[in-house]
PDB file of C-alpha atoms in Angstrom:
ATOM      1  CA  UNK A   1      16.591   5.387 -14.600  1.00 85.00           C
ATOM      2  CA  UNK A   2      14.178   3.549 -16.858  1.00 86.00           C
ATOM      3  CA  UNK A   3      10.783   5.698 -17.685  1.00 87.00           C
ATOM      4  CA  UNK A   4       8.348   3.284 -19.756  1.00 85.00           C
ATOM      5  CA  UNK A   5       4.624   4.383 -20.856  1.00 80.00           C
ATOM      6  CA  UNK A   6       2.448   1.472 -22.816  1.00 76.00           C
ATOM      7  CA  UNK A   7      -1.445   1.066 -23.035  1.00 67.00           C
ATOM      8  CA  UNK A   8      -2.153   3.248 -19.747  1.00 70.00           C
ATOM      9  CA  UNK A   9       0.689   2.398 -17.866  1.00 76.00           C
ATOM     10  CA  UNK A  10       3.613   3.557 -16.829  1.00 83.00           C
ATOM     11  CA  UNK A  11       6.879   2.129 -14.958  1.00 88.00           C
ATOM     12  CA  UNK A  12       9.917   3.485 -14.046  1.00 89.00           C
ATOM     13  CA  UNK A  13      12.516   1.651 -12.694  1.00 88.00           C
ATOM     14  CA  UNK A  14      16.375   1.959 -11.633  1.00 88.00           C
ATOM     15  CA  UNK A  15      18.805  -0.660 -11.338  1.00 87.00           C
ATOM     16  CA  UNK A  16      21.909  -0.158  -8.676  1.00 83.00           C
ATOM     17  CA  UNK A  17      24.802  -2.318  -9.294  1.00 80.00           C
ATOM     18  CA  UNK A  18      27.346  -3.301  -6.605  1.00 77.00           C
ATOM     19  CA  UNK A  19      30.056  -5.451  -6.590  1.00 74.00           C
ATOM     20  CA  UNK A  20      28.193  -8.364  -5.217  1.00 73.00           C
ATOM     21  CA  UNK A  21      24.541  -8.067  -5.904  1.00 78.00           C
ATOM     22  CA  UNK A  22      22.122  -6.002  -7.747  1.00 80.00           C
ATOM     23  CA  UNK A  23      19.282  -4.036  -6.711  1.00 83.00           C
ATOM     24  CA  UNK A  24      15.866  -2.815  -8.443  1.00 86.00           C
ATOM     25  CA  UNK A  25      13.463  -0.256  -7.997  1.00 88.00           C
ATOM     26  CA  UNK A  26      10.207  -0.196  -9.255  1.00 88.00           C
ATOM     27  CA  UNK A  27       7.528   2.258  -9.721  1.00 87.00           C
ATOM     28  CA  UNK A  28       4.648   0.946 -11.906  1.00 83.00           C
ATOM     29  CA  UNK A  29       0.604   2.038 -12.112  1.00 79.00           C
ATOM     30  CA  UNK A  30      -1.492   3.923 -14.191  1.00 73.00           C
ATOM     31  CA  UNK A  31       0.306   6.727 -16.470  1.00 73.00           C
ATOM     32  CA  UNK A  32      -1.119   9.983 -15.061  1.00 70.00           C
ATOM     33  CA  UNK A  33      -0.606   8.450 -11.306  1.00 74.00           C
ATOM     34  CA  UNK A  34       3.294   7.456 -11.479  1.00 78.00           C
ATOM     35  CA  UNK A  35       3.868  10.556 -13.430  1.00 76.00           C
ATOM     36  CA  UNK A  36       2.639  12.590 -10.712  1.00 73.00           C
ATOM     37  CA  UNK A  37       4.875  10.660  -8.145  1.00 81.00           C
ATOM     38  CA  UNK A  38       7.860  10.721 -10.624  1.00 84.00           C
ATOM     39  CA  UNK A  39       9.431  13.304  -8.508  1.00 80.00           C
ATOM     40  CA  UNK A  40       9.242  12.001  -5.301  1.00 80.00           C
ATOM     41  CA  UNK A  41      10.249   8.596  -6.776  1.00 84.00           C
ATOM     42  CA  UNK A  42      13.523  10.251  -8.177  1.00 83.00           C
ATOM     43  CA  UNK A  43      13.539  11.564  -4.294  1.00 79.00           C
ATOM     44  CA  UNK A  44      13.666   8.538  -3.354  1.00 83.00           C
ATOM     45  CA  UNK A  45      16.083   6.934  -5.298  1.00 84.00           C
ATOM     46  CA  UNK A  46      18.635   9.673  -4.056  1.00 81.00           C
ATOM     47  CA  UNK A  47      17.953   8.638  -0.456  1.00 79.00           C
ATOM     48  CA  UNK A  48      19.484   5.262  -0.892  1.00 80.00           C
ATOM     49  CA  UNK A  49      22.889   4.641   0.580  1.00 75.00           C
ATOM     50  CA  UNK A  50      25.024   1.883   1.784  1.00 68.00           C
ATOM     51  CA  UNK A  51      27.501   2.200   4.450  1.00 65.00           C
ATOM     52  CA  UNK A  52      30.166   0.532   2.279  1.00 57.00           C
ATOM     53  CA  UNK A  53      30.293  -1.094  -0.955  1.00 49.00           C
ATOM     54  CA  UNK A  54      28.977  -4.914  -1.049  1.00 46.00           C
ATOM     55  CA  UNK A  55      26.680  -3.408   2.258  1.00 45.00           C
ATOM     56  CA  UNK A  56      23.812  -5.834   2.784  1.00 48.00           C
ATOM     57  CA  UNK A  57      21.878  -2.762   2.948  1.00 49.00           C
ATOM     58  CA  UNK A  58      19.518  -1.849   5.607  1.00 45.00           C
ATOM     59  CA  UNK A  59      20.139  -4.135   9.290  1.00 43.00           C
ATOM     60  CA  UNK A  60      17.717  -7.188   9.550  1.00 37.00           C
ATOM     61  CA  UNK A  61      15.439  -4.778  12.310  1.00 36.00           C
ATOM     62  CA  UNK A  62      14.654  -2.666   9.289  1.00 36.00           C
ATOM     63  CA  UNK A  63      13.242  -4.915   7.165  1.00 35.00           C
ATOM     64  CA  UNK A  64       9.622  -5.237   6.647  1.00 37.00           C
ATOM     65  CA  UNK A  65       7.912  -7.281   4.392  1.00 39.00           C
ATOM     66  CA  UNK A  66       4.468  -5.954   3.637  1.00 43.00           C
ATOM     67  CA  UNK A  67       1.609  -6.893   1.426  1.00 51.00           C
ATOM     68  CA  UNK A  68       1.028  -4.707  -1.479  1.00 54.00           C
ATOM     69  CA  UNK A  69      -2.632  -4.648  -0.602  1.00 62.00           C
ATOM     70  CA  UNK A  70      -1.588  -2.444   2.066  1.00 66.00           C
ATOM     71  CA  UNK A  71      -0.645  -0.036  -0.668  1.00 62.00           C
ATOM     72  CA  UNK A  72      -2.059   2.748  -2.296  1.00 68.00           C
ATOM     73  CA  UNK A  73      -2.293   2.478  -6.188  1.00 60.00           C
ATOM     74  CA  UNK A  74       0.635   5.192  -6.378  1.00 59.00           C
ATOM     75  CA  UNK A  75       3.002   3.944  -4.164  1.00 58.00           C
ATOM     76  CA  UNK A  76       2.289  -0.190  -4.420  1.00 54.00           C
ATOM     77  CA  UNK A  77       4.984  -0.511  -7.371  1.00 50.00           C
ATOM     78  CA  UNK A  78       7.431   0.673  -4.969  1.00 48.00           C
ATOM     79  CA  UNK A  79       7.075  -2.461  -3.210  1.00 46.00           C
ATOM     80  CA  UNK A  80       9.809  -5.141  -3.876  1.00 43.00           C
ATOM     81  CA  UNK A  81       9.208  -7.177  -6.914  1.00 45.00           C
ATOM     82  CA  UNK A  82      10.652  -8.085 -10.474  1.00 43.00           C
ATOM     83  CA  UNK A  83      11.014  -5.206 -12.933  1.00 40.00           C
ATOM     84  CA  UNK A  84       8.649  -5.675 -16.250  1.00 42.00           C
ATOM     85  CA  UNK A  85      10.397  -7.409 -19.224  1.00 42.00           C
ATOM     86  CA  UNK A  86       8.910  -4.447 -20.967  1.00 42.00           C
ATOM     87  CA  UNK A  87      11.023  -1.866 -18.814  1.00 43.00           C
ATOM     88  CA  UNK A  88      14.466  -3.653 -19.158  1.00 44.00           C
ATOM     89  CA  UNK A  89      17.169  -2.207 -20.758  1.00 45.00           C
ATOM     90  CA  UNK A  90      17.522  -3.850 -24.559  1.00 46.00           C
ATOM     91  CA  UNK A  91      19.763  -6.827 -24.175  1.00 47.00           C
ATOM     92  CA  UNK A  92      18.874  -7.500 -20.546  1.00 44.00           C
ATOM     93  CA  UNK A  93      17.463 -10.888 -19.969  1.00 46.00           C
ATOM     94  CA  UNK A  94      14.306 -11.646 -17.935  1.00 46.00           C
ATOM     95  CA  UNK A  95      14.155 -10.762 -14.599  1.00 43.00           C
ATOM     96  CA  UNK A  96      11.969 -12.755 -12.060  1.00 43.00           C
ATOM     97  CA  UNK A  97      12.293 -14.734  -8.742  1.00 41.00           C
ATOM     98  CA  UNK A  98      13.800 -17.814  -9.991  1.00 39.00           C
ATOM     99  CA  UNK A  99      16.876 -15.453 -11.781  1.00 38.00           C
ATOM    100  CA  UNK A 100      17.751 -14.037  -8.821  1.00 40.00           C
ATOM    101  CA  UNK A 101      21.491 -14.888  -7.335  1.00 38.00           C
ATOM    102  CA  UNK A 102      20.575 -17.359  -4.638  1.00 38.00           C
ATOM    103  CA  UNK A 103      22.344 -15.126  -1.994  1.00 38.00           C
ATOM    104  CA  UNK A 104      20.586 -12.396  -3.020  1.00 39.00           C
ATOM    105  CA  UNK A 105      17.422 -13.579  -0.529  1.00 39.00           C
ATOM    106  CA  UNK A 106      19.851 -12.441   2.104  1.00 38.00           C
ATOM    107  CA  UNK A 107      20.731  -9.004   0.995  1.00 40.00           C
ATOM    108  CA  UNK A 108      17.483  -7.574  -0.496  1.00 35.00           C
ATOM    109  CA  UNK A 109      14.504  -6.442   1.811  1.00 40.00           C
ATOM    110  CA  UNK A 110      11.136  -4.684   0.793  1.00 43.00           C
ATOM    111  CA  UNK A 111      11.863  -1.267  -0.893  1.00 45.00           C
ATOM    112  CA  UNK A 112      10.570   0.925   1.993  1.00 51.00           C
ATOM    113  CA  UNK A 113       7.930   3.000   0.700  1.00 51.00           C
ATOM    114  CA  UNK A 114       6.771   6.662   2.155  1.00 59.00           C
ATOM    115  CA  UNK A 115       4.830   6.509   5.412  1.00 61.00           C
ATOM    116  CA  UNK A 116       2.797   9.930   6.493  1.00 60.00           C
ATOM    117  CA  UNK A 117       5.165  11.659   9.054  1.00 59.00           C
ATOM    118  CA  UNK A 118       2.512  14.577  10.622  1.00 59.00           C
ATOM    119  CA  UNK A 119       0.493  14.056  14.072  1.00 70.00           C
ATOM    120  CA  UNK A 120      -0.673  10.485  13.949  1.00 87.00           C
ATOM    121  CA  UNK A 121      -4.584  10.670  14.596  1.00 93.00           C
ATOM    122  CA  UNK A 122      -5.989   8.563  17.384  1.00 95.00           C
ATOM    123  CA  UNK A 123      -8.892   5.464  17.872  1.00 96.00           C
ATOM    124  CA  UNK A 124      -9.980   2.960  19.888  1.00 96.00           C
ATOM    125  CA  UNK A 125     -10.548  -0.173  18.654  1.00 96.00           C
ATOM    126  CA  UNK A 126     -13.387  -3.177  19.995  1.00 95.00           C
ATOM    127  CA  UNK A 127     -12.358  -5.538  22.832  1.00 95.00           C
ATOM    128  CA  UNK A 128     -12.791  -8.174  20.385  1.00 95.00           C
ATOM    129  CA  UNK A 129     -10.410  -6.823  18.038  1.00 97.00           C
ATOM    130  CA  UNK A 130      -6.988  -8.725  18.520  1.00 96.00           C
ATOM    131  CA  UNK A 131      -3.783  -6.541  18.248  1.00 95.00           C
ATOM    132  CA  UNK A 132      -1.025  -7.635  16.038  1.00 91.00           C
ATOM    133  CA  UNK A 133       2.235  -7.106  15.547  1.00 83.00           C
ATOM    134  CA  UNK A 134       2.608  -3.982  13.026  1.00 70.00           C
ATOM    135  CA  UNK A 135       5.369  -2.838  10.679  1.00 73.00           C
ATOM    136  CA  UNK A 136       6.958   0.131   9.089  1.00 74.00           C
ATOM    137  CA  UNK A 137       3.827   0.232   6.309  1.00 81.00           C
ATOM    138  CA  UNK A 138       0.950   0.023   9.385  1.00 88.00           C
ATOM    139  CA  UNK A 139       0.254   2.167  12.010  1.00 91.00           C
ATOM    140  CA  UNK A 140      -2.280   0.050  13.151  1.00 93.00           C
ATOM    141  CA  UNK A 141      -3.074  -3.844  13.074  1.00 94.00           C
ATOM    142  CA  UNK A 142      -5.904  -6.211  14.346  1.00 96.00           C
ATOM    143  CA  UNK A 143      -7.270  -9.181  13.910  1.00 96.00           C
ATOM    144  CA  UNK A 144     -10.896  -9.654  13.878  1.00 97.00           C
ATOM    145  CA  UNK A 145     -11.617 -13.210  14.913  1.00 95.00           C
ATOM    146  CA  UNK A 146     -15.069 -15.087  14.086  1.00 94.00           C
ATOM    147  CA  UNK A 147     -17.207 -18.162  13.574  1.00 93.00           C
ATOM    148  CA  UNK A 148     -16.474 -17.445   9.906  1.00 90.00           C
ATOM    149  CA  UNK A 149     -12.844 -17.124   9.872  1.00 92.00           C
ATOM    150  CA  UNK A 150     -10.735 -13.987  10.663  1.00 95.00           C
ATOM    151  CA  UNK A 151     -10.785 -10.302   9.309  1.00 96.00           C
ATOM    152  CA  UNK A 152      -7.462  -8.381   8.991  1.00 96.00           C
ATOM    153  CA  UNK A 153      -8.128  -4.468   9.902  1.00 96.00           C
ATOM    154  CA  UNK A 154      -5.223  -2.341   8.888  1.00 95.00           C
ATOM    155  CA  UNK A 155      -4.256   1.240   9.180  1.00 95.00           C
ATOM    156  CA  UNK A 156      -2.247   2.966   6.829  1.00 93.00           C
ATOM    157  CA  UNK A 157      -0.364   6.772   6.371  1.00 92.00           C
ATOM    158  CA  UNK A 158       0.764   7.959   3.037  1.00 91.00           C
ATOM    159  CA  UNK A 159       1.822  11.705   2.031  1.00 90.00           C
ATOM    160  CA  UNK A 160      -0.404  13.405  -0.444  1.00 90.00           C
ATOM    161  CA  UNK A 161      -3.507  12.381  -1.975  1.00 88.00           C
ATOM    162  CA  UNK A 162      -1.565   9.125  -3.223  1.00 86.00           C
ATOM    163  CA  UNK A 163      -3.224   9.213  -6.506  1.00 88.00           C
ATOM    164  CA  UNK A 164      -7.197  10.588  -5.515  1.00 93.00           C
ATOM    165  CA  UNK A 165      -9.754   8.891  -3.426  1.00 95.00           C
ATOM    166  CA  UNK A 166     -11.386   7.619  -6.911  1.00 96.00           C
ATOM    167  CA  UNK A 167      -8.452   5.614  -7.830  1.00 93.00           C
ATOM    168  CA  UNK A 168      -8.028   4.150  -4.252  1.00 94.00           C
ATOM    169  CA  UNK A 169     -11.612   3.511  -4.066  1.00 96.00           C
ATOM    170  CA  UNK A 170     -11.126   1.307  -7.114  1.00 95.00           C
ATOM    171  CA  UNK A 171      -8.645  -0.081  -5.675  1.00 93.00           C
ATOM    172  CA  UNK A 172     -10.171  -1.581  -3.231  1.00 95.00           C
ATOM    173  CA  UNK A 173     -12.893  -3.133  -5.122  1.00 95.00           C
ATOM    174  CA  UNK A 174      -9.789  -4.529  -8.054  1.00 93.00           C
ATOM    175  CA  UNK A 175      -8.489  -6.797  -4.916  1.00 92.00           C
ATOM    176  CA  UNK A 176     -12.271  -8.541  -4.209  1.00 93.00           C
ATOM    177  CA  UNK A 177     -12.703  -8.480  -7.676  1.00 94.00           C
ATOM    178  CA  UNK A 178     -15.155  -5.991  -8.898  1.00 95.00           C
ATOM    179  CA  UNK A 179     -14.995  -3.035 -12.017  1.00 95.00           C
ATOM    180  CA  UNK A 180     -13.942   0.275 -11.331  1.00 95.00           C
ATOM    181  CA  UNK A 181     -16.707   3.302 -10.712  1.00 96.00           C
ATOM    182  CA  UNK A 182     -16.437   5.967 -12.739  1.00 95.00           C
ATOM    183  CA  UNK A 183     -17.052   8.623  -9.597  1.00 96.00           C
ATOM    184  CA  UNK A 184     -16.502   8.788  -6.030  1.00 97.00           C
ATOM    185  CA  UNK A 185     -20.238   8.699  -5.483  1.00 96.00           C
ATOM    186  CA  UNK A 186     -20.671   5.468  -7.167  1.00 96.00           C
ATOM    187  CA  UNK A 187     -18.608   3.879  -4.648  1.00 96.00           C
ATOM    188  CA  UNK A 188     -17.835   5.452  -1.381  1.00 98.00           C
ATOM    189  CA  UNK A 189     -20.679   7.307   1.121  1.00 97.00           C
ATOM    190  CA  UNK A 190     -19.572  10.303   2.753  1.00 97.00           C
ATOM    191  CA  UNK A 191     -19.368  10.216   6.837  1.00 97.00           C
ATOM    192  CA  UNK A 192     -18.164  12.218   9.539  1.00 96.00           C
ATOM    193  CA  UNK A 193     -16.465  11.509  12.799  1.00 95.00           C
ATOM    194  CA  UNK A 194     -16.889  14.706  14.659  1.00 92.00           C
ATOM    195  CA  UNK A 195     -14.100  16.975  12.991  1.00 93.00           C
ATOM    196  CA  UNK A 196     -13.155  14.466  10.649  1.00 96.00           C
ATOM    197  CA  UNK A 197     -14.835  13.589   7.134  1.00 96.00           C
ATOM    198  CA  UNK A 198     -14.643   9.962   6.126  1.00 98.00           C
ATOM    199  CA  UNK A 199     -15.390   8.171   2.377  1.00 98.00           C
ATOM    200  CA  UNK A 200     -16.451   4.520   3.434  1.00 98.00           C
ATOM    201  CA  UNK A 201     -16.599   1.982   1.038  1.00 98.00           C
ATOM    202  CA  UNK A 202     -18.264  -1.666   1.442  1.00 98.00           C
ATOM    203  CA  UNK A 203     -17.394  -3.800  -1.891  1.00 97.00           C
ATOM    204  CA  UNK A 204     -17.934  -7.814  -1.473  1.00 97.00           C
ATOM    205  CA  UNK A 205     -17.835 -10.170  -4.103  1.00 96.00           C
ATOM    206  CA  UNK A 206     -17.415 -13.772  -4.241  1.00 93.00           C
ATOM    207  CA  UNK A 207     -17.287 -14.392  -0.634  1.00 94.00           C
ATOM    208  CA  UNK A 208     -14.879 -11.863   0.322  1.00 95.00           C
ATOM    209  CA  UNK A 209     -15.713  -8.435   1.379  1.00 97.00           C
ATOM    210  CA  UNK A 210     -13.832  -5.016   1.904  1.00 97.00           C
ATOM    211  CA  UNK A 211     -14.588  -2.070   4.475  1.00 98.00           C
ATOM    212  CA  UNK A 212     -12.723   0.416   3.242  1.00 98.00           C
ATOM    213  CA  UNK A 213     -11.909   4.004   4.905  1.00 98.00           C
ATOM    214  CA  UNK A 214     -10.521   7.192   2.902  1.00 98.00           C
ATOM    215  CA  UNK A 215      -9.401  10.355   5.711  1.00 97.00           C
ATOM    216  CA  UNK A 216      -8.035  12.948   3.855  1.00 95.00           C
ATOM    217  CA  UNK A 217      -5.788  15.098   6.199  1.00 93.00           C
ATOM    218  CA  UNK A 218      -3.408  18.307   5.037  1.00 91.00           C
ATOM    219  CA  UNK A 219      -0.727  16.898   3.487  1.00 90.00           C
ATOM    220  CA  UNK A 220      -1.628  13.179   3.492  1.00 93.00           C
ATOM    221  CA  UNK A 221      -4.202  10.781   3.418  1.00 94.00           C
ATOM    222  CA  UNK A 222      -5.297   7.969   6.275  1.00 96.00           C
ATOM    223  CA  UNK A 223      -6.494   4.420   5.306  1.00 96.00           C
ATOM    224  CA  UNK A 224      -8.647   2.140   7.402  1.00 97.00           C
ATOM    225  CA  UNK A 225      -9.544  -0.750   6.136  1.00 97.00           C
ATOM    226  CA  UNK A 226     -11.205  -4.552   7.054  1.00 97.00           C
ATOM    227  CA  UNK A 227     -10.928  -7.393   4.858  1.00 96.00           C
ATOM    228  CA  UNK A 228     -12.294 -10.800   4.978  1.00 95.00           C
ATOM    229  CA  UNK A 229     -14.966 -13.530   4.567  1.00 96.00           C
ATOM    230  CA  UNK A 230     -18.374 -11.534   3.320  1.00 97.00           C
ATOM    231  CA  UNK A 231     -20.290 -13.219   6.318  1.00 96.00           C
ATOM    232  CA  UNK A 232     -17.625 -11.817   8.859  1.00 97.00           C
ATOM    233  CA  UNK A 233     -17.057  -8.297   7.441  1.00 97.00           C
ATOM    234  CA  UNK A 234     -20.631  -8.035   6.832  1.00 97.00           C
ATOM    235  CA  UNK A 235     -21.247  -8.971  10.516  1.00 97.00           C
ATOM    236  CA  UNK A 236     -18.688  -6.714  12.014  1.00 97.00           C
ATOM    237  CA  UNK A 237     -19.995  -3.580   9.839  1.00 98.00           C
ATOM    238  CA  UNK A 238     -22.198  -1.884  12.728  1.00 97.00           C
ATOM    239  CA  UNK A 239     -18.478  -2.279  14.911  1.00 97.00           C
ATOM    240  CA  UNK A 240     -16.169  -0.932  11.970  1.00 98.00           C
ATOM    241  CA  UNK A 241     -18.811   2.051  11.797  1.00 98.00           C
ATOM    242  CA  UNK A 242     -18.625   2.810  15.524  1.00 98.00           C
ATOM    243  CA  UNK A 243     -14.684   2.170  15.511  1.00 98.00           C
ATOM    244  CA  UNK A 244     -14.782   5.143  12.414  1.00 98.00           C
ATOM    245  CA  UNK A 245     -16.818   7.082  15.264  1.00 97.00           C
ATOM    246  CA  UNK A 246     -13.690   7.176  17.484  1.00 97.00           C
ATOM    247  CA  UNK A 247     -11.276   8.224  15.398  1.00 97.00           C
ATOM    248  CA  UNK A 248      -9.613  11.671  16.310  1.00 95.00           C
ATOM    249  CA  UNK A 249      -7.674  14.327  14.758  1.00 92.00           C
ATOM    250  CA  UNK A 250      -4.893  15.394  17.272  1.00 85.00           C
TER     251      UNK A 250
END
């Protein structure tokens, strides 16, 4: 296992050979938040296994390809992608997309990343809200059609605090473009939903906008989120609000 630290950052990263193919795992972030996962990340690794050597790994039903945005700054380096330069062994040339074996396309699916495994809370989404097919990251998925395009609400499980609501609050405003806060109260408003207490963030910036939800539940932490076109998120905010209202704890 590879355990890099530069500037802020961290990575570490494994590299499984078989006889056939290659396979890397990648945790990167900021240094205090991957050292923190380090443990379950070594966890991890020990869970992999292949029926026999030169396995494809897991069956094509397994695989899901997810967007990283989906992730939580702790876990999103787990996601399938190259492994830093920086992180490589000394000797080992570049890594990157166009290195790749060509049959490796075939053989390598999205490192699956933790998903919250405790009583799944409950909501009911608009009429308007279009259902879409989910995957192994979501546990809910719409699509949130309008004049000004189309929103993308997604719902998302991780265990733990998967790295504090500040750093997933920034987050959120990184991927429409805006700096970090320096506190929670500079960028989320607390609400409730009978037993439940929510963090909501609204960030927008240069036409796109982010709803953002934070539910912090023992052992893990809930994520509700709508992205999209300003005009359409802003629009749909009294709806996202009253879908929030909903939500249940089992």
């Amino acid at each position: 296992m590879i355990d890099v630290a530069n500037g802020g950052s961290r990575t570490l990263g494994a590299i499984l050979k078989q006889s056939d193919r290659s396979w890397f795992f990648k945790l990167t972030g900021e240094s205090a938040l991957v050292g923190a996962q380090k443990e379950m990340f070594v966890a991890f690794l020990k869970s992999v296994d292949f029926p026999a050597e030169g396995a494809a790994g897991p069956g094509a039903a397994s695989r899901r390809m997810a967007s990283t945005n989906d992730l939580p700054p702790a876990a999103r380096g787990m996601a399938a992608g190259p492994l830093a330069e920086s992180a490589l062994p000394p000797g080992h040339p570049p890594i990157d997309n166009s290195t790749m074996p060509a049959a490796a396309g075939a053989g390598m699916a999205a490192t699956p990343v933790p998903t919250a495994s405790g009583p799944a809370l409950t909501w009911t989404a608009p009429a308007s809200w279009k259902t879409k097919t989910g995957s192994a990251m979501r546990r809910g998925s719409y699509a949130v059609p309008g004049p000004e395009g189309e929103g993308d609400l997604s719902i998302t499980a991780f265990p733990g605090d998967v790295g504090g609501d500040l750093a997933n609050i920034n987050r959120w405003r990184g991927q429409v473009g805006l700096p970090p806060v320096a506190d929670v109260a500079g960028g989320a408003q607390t609400i409730e939903a009978g037993t439940l207490k929510m963090l909501l963030v609204d960030a927008a910036n240069n036409g796109n906008r982010i709803l953002g939800t934070i539910v912090s539940r023992p052992g893990e932490t809930w994520f509700f989120k709508l992205a999209g076109p300003d005009a359409l998120v802003a629009r749909e905010k009294p709806a996202f609000v009253a879908f929030l209202q909903t939500v249940k704890a089992p």
